[in-house]
XYZ file of C-alpha atoms in Angstrom:
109
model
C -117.504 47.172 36.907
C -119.660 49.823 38.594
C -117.723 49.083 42.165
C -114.288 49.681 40.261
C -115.722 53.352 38.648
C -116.881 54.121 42.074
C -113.986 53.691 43.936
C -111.883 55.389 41.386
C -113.986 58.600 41.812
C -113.624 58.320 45.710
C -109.574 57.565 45.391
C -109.481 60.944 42.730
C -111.983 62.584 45.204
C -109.694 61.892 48.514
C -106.585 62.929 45.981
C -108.248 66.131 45.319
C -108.757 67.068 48.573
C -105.186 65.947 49.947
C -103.807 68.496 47.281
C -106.183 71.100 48.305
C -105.588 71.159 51.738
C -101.664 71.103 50.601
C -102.007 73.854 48.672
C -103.734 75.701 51.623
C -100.874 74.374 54.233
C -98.128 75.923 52.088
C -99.239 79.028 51.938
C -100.100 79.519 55.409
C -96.403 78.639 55.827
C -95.015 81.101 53.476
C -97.718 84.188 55.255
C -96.783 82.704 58.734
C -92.723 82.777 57.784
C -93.374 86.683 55.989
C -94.854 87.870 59.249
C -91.939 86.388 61.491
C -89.891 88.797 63.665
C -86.395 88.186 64.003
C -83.991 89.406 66.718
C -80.651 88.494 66.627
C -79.173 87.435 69.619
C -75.370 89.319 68.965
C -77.056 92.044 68.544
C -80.732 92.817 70.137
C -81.216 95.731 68.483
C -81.250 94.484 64.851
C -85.029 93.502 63.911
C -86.330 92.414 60.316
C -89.110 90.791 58.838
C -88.359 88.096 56.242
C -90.196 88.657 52.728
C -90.269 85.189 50.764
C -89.252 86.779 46.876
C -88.745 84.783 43.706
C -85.300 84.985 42.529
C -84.763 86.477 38.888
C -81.549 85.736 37.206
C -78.594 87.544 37.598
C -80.377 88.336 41.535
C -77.572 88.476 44.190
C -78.882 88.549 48.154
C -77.311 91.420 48.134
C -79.082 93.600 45.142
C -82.560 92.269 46.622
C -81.912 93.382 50.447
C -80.599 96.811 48.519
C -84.016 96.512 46.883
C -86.026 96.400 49.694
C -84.355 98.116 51.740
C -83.521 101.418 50.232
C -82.823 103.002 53.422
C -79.671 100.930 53.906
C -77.952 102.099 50.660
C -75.503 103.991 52.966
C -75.435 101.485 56.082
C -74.839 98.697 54.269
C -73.357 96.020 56.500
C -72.581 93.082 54.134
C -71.438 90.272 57.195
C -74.759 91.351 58.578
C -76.861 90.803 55.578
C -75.723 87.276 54.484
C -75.649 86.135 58.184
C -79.476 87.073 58.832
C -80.110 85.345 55.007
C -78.247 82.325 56.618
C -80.690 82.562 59.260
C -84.021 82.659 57.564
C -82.825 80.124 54.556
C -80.347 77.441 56.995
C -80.303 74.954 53.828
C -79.209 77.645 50.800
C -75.963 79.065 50.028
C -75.767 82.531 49.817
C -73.670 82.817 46.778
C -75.246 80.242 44.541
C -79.097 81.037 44.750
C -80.909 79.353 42.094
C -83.555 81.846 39.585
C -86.682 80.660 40.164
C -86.461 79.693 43.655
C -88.067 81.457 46.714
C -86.113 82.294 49.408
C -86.090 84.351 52.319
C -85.003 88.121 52.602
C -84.412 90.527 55.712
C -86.809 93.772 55.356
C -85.179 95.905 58.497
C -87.074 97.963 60.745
């Protein structure tokens, strides 16, 4: 009986670990992704940063870029926008994001 409670405490040990170190991973993947330059290759001179933000309902990818971007109120170029959000989130749809969710914006430079 003794054997069986000490391997349970090294198998809940190991799990604790496994989901620390997962923990850690993910977030070195969302800092790593937030500090990615992008340069698109139809046109050299647009560069952003991507910004990983939590969707709130009623969010479009366009009122968030327009949020973070307040100098492109005027210069809004809406092809451009949902192309480089293609680009930095290749498995979501702009038009249907989900509230809740973190995806990945352009912040232009």
């Amino acid at each position: 009986m003794d054997f069986i409670k000490k391997m349970f405490s090294l198998i809940v040990g190991l799990m604790a670990v496994y989901i620390i170190y997962q923990d850690i991973t993910q977030e070195n993947i969302h800092s790593q992704k937030e500090d990615e330059v992008v340069r698109d290759a139809s046109s050299s001179s647009t560069i952003y940063h991507v910004i990983p933000i939590k969707v709130q309902p009623d969010d479009t990818v366009l009122s968030i870029v327009e949020r973070i971007n307040p100098q492109l109120h005027q210069d809004l170029d809406v092809n451009r926008i949902l192309s480089d959000f293609q680009l930095s989130n290749p498995n979501s749809e702009p038009f249907s994001l989900s509230p809740g969710e973190i995806y990945y914006f352009p912040k232009y430079y």
